[in-house]
PDB file of C-alpha atoms in Angstrom:
ATOM      1  CA  MET H  18      15.074   8.555  -2.840  1.00  0.00           C
ATOM      2  CA  ILE H  19      11.615   7.407  -2.045  1.00  0.00           C
ATOM      3  CA  LYS H  20       9.898   4.231  -3.569  1.00  0.00           C
ATOM      4  CA  LEU H  21       6.675   5.420  -5.352  1.00  0.00           C
ATOM      5  CA  SER H  22       3.504   3.114  -5.345  1.00  0.00           C
ATOM      6  CA  PRO H  23       0.737   4.939  -7.318  1.00  0.00           C
ATOM      7  CA  SER H  24      -2.918   3.692  -6.665  1.00  0.00           C
ATOM      8  CA  LEU H  25      -4.813   1.975  -9.155  1.00  0.00           C
ATOM      9  CA  LEU H  26      -7.958   2.951  -7.599  1.00  0.00           C
ATOM     10  CA  ALA H  27      -7.410   6.393  -8.884  1.00  0.00           C
ATOM     11  CA  ALA H  28      -6.681   5.504 -12.361  1.00  0.00           C
ATOM     12  CA  ASP H  29      -8.964   5.328 -15.459  1.00  0.00           C
ATOM     13  CA  PHE H  30     -10.802   1.881 -15.509  1.00  0.00           C
ATOM     14  CA  THR H  31     -11.626   1.853 -19.155  1.00  0.00           C
ATOM     15  CA  LYS H  32      -7.877   1.976 -19.939  1.00  0.00           C
ATOM     16  CA  LEU H  33      -5.925   0.213 -17.390  1.00  0.00           C
ATOM     17  CA  ASP H  34      -3.387  -1.300 -19.268  1.00  0.00           C
ATOM     18  CA  SER H  35      -2.204   1.999 -20.469  1.00  0.00           C
ATOM     19  CA  GLU H  36      -2.503   3.767 -17.425  1.00  0.00           C
ATOM     20  CA  ILE H  37      -0.077   1.221 -15.565  1.00  0.00           C
ATOM     21  CA  LYS H  38       2.333   1.109 -18.542  1.00  0.00           C
ATOM     22  CA  LYS H  39       2.417   4.973 -18.394  1.00  0.00           C
ATOM     23  CA  ILE H  40       3.413   5.164 -14.617  1.00  0.00           C
ATOM     24  CA  ALA H  41       6.020   2.410 -14.972  1.00  0.00           C
ATOM     25  CA  ASP H  42       7.697   3.822 -17.885  1.00  0.00           C
ATOM     26  CA  ALA H  43       7.787   6.963 -16.002  1.00  0.00           C
ATOM     27  CA  GLY H  44       9.844   5.440 -12.841  1.00  0.00           C
ATOM     28  CA  ALA H  45       7.059   4.407 -10.567  1.00  0.00           C
ATOM     29  CA  ASP H  46       8.632   1.410  -8.243  1.00  0.00           C
ATOM     30  CA  MET H  47       5.338  -0.547  -7.647  1.00  0.00           C
ATOM     31  CA  LEU H  48       1.294  -0.535  -8.386  1.00  0.00           C
ATOM     32  CA  HIS H  49      -0.355  -0.317  -5.127  1.00  0.00           C
ATOM     33  CA  LEU H  50      -3.432  -2.314  -5.505  1.00  0.00           C
ATOM     34  CA  ASP H  51      -6.342  -1.471  -2.743  1.00  0.00           C
ATOM     35  CA  VAL H  52      -8.663  -4.460  -2.541  1.00  0.00           C
ATOM     36  CA  MET H  53     -11.850  -3.844  -0.165  1.00  0.00           C
ATOM     37  CA  ASP H  54     -14.494  -5.901   0.753  1.00  0.00           C
ATOM     38  CA  GLY H  55     -17.198  -3.852   2.205  1.00  0.00           C
ATOM     39  CA  HIS H  56     -16.857  -5.224   5.422  1.00  0.00           C
ATOM     40  CA  LEU H  57     -13.523  -4.173   7.195  1.00  0.00           C
ATOM     41  CA  VAL H  58     -13.679  -0.971   5.185  1.00  0.00           C
ATOM     42  CA  PRO H  59     -17.019   0.801   3.963  1.00  0.00           C
ATOM     43  CA  ASN H  60     -16.194   0.268   0.083  1.00  0.00           C
ATOM     44  CA  ILE H  61     -15.855  -2.528  -2.594  1.00  0.00           C
ATOM     45  CA  SER H  62     -13.403  -2.331  -5.084  1.00  0.00           C
ATOM     46  CA  PHE H  63     -11.812  -5.016  -7.198  1.00  0.00           C
ATOM     47  CA  GLY H  64     -10.390  -8.300  -6.573  1.00  0.00           C
ATOM     48  CA  ILE H  65      -8.466 -11.589  -7.797  1.00  0.00           C
ATOM     49  CA  PRO H  66      -9.468 -11.634 -11.379  1.00  0.00           C
ATOM     50  CA  VAL H  67      -8.654  -8.083 -12.033  1.00  0.00           C
ATOM     51  CA  ILE H  68      -5.184  -8.686 -10.587  1.00  0.00           C
ATOM     52  CA  LYS H  69      -4.612 -11.971 -12.349  1.00  0.00           C
ATOM     53  CA  SER H  70      -5.426 -10.134 -15.827  1.00  0.00           C
ATOM     54  CA  LEU H  71      -3.270  -6.969 -15.165  1.00  0.00           C
ATOM     55  CA  ARG H  72      -0.306  -9.416 -14.161  1.00  0.00           C
ATOM     56  CA  LYS H  73      -0.377 -10.324 -17.710  1.00  0.00           C
ATOM     57  CA  THR H  74       0.145  -6.925 -19.134  1.00  0.00           C
ATOM     58  CA  SER H  75       2.814  -5.545 -16.670  1.00  0.00           C
ATOM     59  CA  ASP H  76       5.668  -6.654 -14.767  1.00  0.00           C
ATOM     60  CA  ILE H  77       5.821  -3.807 -12.151  1.00  0.00           C
ATOM     61  CA  ILE H  78       5.825  -4.884  -8.519  1.00  0.00           C
ATOM     62  CA  PHE H  79       2.335  -5.511  -7.526  1.00  0.00           C
ATOM     63  CA  ASP H  80       2.023  -4.048  -3.886  1.00  0.00           C
ATOM     64  CA  THR H  81      -1.277  -5.624  -2.876  1.00  0.00           C
ATOM     65  CA  HIS H  82      -3.291  -4.009   0.131  1.00  0.00           C
ATOM     66  CA  LEU H  83      -5.852  -6.231   1.462  1.00  0.00           C
ATOM     67  CA  MET H  84      -8.425  -4.319   3.258  1.00  0.00           C
ATOM     68  CA  ILE H  85     -10.726  -7.400   3.828  1.00  0.00           C
ATOM     69  CA  SER H  86     -11.759  -9.044   7.257  1.00  0.00           C
ATOM     70  CA  GLU H  87     -10.582 -12.521   6.649  1.00  0.00           C
ATOM     71  CA  PRO H  88      -7.567 -12.439   4.530  1.00  0.00           C
ATOM     72  CA  HIS H  89      -6.340 -15.745   5.521  1.00  0.00           C
ATOM     73  CA  LYS H  90      -8.956 -17.522   3.233  1.00  0.00           C
ATOM     74  CA  TYR H  91      -7.162 -15.557   0.039  1.00  0.00           C
ATOM     75  CA  ILE H  92      -3.834 -15.464   0.463  1.00  0.00           C
ATOM     76  CA  LYS H  93      -2.857 -18.160  -1.999  1.00  0.00           C
ATOM     77  CA  ALA H  94      -5.297 -16.823  -4.510  1.00  0.00           C
ATOM     78  CA  PHE H  95      -3.586 -13.409  -4.518  1.00  0.00           C
ATOM     79  CA  ALA H  96      -0.247 -15.170  -4.533  1.00  0.00           C
ATOM     80  CA  ASP H  97      -1.195 -17.206  -7.538  1.00  0.00           C
ATOM     81  CA  ALA H  98      -2.878 -14.155  -9.283  1.00  0.00           C
ATOM     82  CA  GLY H  99       0.260 -12.098  -9.224  1.00  0.00           C
ATOM     83  CA  ALA H 100       0.675 -10.239  -5.908  1.00  0.00           C
ATOM     84  CA  ASP H 101       4.333  -9.386  -5.109  1.00  0.00           C
ATOM     85  CA  ILE H 102       3.948  -7.785  -1.524  1.00  0.00           C
ATOM     86  CA  ILE H 103       0.638  -8.706   0.197  1.00  0.00           C
ATOM     87  CA  THR H 104      -0.271  -6.366   3.148  1.00  0.00           C
ATOM     88  CA  ILE H 105      -3.059  -7.349   5.808  1.00  0.00           C
ATOM     89  CA  HIS H 106      -4.711  -5.065   8.263  1.00  0.00           C
ATOM     90  CA  ILE H 107      -4.084  -5.414  11.845  1.00  0.00           C
ATOM     91  CA  GLU H 108      -7.638  -4.822  12.408  1.00  0.00           C
ATOM     92  CA  CYS H 109      -8.598  -7.644  10.357  1.00  0.00           C
ATOM     93  CA  SER H 110     -10.242 -10.887  12.039  1.00  0.00           C
ATOM     94  CA  SER H 111      -7.590 -13.621  10.640  1.00  0.00           C
ATOM     95  CA  ASP H 112      -5.004 -15.094  13.071  1.00  0.00           C
ATOM     96  CA  ILE H 113      -2.122 -12.490  12.118  1.00  0.00           C
ATOM     97  CA  GLU H 114       0.721 -14.739  12.661  1.00  0.00           C
ATOM     98  CA  SER H 115      -0.118 -17.570  10.758  1.00  0.00           C
ATOM     99  CA  THR H 116      -1.326 -15.095   7.695  1.00  0.00           C
ATOM    100  CA  LEU H 117       1.669 -13.375   7.882  1.00  0.00           C
ATOM    101  CA  LYS H 118       3.911 -16.663   7.567  1.00  0.00           C
ATOM    102  CA  GLU H 119       1.596 -18.089   5.026  1.00  0.00           C
ATOM    103  CA  ILE H 120       2.440 -14.982   2.887  1.00  0.00           C
ATOM    104  CA  ARG H 121       6.188 -15.297   3.063  1.00  0.00           C
ATOM    105  CA  SER H 122       5.632 -19.191   2.786  1.00  0.00           C
ATOM    106  CA  LEU H 123       4.638 -18.627  -0.861  1.00  0.00           C
ATOM    107  CA  GLY H 124       7.623 -16.608  -1.654  1.00  0.00           C
ATOM    108  CA  LYS H 125       5.853 -13.146  -1.242  1.00  0.00           C
ATOM    109  CA  LYS H 126       7.021  -9.978   1.003  1.00  0.00           C
ATOM    110  CA  ALA H 127       4.401  -9.595   3.802  1.00  0.00           C
ATOM    111  CA  GLY H 128       3.119  -6.159   5.041  1.00  0.00           C
ATOM    112  CA  ILE H 129       0.986  -5.174   7.868  1.00  0.00           C
ATOM    113  CA  ALA H 130      -1.363  -2.210   7.948  1.00  0.00           C
ATOM    114  CA  LEU H 131      -2.938  -0.110  10.747  1.00  0.00           C
ATOM    115  CA  ASN H 132      -5.307   2.782  10.437  1.00  0.00           C
ATOM    116  CA  PRO H 133      -4.617   6.216  11.859  1.00  0.00           C
ATOM    117  CA  ASP H 134      -6.407   5.344  15.404  1.00  0.00           C
ATOM    118  CA  ALA H 135      -4.366   2.152  15.855  1.00  0.00           C
ATOM    119  CA  PRO H 136      -1.209   2.513  18.094  1.00  0.00           C
ATOM    120  CA  LEU H 137       2.129   0.898  16.595  1.00  0.00           C
ATOM    121  CA  SER H 138       2.161  -1.390  19.745  1.00  0.00           C
ATOM    122  CA  ARG H 139      -0.461  -3.415  18.149  1.00  0.00           C
ATOM    123  CA  ILE H 140       1.889  -5.018  15.457  1.00  0.00           C
ATOM    124  CA  LEU H 141       5.061  -5.071  17.592  1.00  0.00           C
ATOM    125  CA  PRO H 142       4.275  -8.748  18.660  1.00  0.00           C
ATOM    126  CA  TYR H 143       4.602  -9.804  14.924  1.00  0.00           C
ATOM    127  CA  LYS H 144       7.886  -8.007  14.700  1.00  0.00           C
ATOM    128  CA  GLY H 145      10.275 -10.237  12.490  1.00  0.00           C
ATOM    129  CA  LEU H 146       7.266 -11.575  10.753  1.00  0.00           C
ATOM    130  CA  PHE H 147       6.411  -8.695   8.124  1.00  0.00           C
ATOM    131  CA  ASP H 148       8.710  -7.086   5.383  1.00  0.00           C
ATOM    132  CA  MET H 149       6.932  -3.540   5.323  1.00  0.00           C
ATOM    133  CA  VAL H 150       4.729  -1.465   7.622  1.00  0.00           C
ATOM    134  CA  LEU H 151       1.950   0.488   6.064  1.00  0.00           C
ATOM    135  CA  ILE H 152       0.632   3.259   8.273  1.00  0.00           C
ATOM    136  CA  MET H 153      -2.341   4.467   6.897  1.00  0.00           C
ATOM    137  CA  SER H 154      -2.683   8.582   6.964  1.00  0.00           C
ATOM    138  CA  VAL H 155      -6.352   8.423   6.015  1.00  0.00           C
ATOM    139  CA  TYR H 156      -9.077   6.102   7.218  1.00  0.00           C
ATOM    140  CA  ALA H 157      -8.804   3.283   4.709  1.00  0.00           C
ATOM    141  CA  GLY H 158     -11.639   2.634   2.319  1.00  0.00           C
ATOM    142  CA  PHE H 159     -11.993   5.896  -0.080  1.00  0.00           C
ATOM    143  CA  GLY H 160      -9.460   7.883  -2.037  1.00  0.00           C
ATOM    144  CA  GLY H 161      -8.991  11.614  -2.101  1.00  0.00           C
ATOM    145  CA  GLN H 162      -8.943  12.155   1.591  1.00  0.00           C
ATOM    146  CA  SER H 163      -7.015  14.583   3.466  1.00  0.00           C
ATOM    147  CA  TYR H 164      -3.808  13.739   5.081  1.00  0.00           C
ATOM    148  CA  ILE H 165      -3.891  13.377   8.949  1.00  0.00           C
ATOM    149  CA  ASN H 166      -1.045  15.052  10.578  1.00  0.00           C
ATOM    150  CA  ASP H 167      -1.567  13.159  14.039  1.00  0.00           C
ATOM    151  CA  VAL H 168       0.170  10.034  12.154  1.00  0.00           C
ATOM    152  CA  ASN H 169       3.452  11.579  11.738  1.00  0.00           C
ATOM    153  CA  ALA H 170       4.419  10.748  15.433  1.00  0.00           C
ATOM    154  CA  LYS H 171       3.789   7.085  14.414  1.00  0.00           C
ATOM    155  CA  ILE H 172       5.697   7.234  11.505  1.00  0.00           C
ATOM    156  CA  LYS H 173       8.933   8.392  13.444  1.00  0.00           C
ATOM    157  CA  GLU H 174       8.377   5.794  16.153  1.00  0.00           C
ATOM    158  CA  ALA H 175       8.128   3.114  13.388  1.00  0.00           C
ATOM    159  CA  ARG H 176      11.360   4.361  12.042  1.00  0.00           C
ATOM    160  CA  GLN H 177      13.280   4.434  15.247  1.00  0.00           C
ATOM    161  CA  ILE H 178      12.066   0.832  16.012  1.00  0.00           C
ATOM    162  CA  PHE H 179      12.548  -0.619  12.567  1.00  0.00           C
ATOM    163  CA  GLY H 180      15.738   1.054  11.637  1.00  0.00           C
ATOM    164  CA  PRO H 181      17.062   2.877   8.734  1.00  0.00           C
ATOM    165  CA  ASP H 182      16.485   0.195   6.091  1.00  0.00           C
ATOM    166  CA  PHE H 183      13.249  -1.050   6.624  1.00  0.00           C
ATOM    167  CA  ASP H 184      10.156  -0.098   4.473  1.00  0.00           C
ATOM    168  CA  ILE H 185       7.715   2.334   5.850  1.00  0.00           C
ATOM    169  CA  GLU H 186       5.074   2.909   3.535  1.00  0.00           C
ATOM    170  CA  VAL H 187       2.201   5.835   4.015  1.00  0.00           C
ATOM    171  CA  ASP H 188      -1.154   5.497   2.152  1.00  0.00           C
ATOM    172  CA  GLY H 189      -3.487   8.724   2.001  1.00  0.00           C
ATOM    173  CA  GLY H 190      -3.636  12.152   1.278  1.00  0.00           C
ATOM    174  CA  VAL H 191      -0.043  12.447  -0.064  1.00  0.00           C
ATOM    175  CA  TYR H 192       0.528  15.050  -2.867  1.00  0.00           C
ATOM    176  CA  LEU H 193       3.662  16.823  -4.323  1.00  0.00           C
ATOM    177  CA  GLU H 194       2.972  19.873  -1.921  1.00  0.00           C
ATOM    178  CA  ASN H 195       2.892  17.595   1.103  1.00  0.00           C
ATOM    179  CA  LEU H 196       5.170  14.786   0.249  1.00  0.00           C
ATOM    180  CA  HIS H 197       7.958  16.335   2.717  1.00  0.00           C
ATOM    181  CA  VAL H 198       5.904  15.693   5.542  1.00  0.00           C
ATOM    182  CA  PRO H 199       5.831  11.822   5.700  1.00  0.00           C
ATOM    183  CA  VAL H 200       9.285  11.620   4.355  1.00  0.00           C
ATOM    184  CA  GLU H 201      10.732  13.874   6.800  1.00  0.00           C
ATOM    185  CA  ALA H 202       8.656  11.747   9.420  1.00  0.00           C
ATOM    186  CA  GLY H 203      10.586   8.571   8.445  1.00  0.00           C
ATOM    187  CA  ALA H 204       8.567   7.172   5.582  1.00  0.00           C
ATOM    188  CA  ASN H 205      10.393   5.792   2.425  1.00  0.00           C
ATOM    189  CA  VAL H 206       7.581   4.277   0.430  1.00  0.00           C
ATOM    190  CA  ILE H 207       4.595   6.620  -0.672  1.00  0.00           C
ATOM    191  CA  VAL H 208       1.369   5.740  -1.888  1.00  0.00           C
ATOM    192  CA  ALA H 209      -0.184   8.131  -4.119  1.00  0.00           C
ATOM    193  CA  GLY H 210      -3.631   7.771  -6.140  1.00  0.00           C
ATOM    194  CA  THR H 211      -5.182  10.965  -7.126  1.00  0.00           C
ATOM    195  CA  ALA H 212      -1.899  12.854  -6.962  1.00  0.00           C
ATOM    196  CA  VAL H 213      -0.868  10.604  -9.686  1.00  0.00           C
ATOM    197  CA  PHE H 214      -3.553   9.243 -11.632  1.00  0.00           C
ATOM    198  CA  GLY H 215      -5.638  12.458 -10.918  1.00  0.00           C
ATOM    199  CA  SER H 216      -3.159  14.943 -12.289  1.00  0.00           C
ATOM    200  CA  GLU H 217      -3.021  16.262 -15.937  1.00  0.00           C
ATOM    201  CA  ASN H 218       0.107  14.268 -16.801  1.00  0.00           C
ATOM    202  CA  PRO H 219       0.626  11.208 -14.356  1.00  0.00           C
ATOM    203  CA  ALA H 220       3.999  10.417 -16.086  1.00  0.00           C
ATOM    204  CA  GLU H 221       5.491  13.834 -15.118  1.00  0.00           C
ATOM    205  CA  THR H 222       3.910  13.658 -11.876  1.00  0.00           C
ATOM    206  CA  VAL H 223       5.884  10.384 -11.240  1.00  0.00           C
ATOM    207  CA  LYS H 224       9.009  11.837 -12.235  1.00  0.00           C
ATOM    208  CA  LYS H 225       8.510  14.616  -9.728  1.00  0.00           C
ATOM    209  CA  PHE H 226       7.900  12.455  -6.757  1.00  0.00           C
ATOM    210  CA  LYS H 227      10.692  10.464  -7.877  1.00  0.00           C
ATOM    211  CA  GLN H 228      12.764  13.764  -7.682  1.00  0.00           C
ATOM    212  CA  PHE H 229      12.161  14.370  -4.103  1.00  0.00           C
TER     213      PHE H 229
END
């Protein structure tokens, strides 16, 4: 069974508490938190104060995706705010090794993400320092994009390299209709924003994802 991490970016920000409770009660495994700085990606979202506030209302796993240029400056702050998994981009300007080590030193799981045009070889020097690979199936920065099928080969390669029990997350353009594509390629953690929060009944959509 897959792990589902609905992206808060697609939720109704006027009622975040109830939106999160709805998907958590329906069986979502995590909540994907897209943090954007307007530098690494061409968009700005939310940050530490929002995550800290949400942590008081839910105990769901916070799958925190840092699409920021210098994540090393903020790792402790995100950890203190309640992040459970902290994922940084291979494209960031921080020292990758020391940043991943710091995440783990704070008792959090470390993830490493790469955009569709980044080869898997870029993260291999850091193998053993992270707990999850996030393969972007759209270019990071905006929700509602279409799934890029070229990433399927990268997902397959990652599964071969990291083995059957390792978490391989895919983010971008995944809906119930094409869920089989990343899963059959080897992904076991699925981020779905618009597909879940943009549906008529997010709770039922979560259940349908989890039945796959």
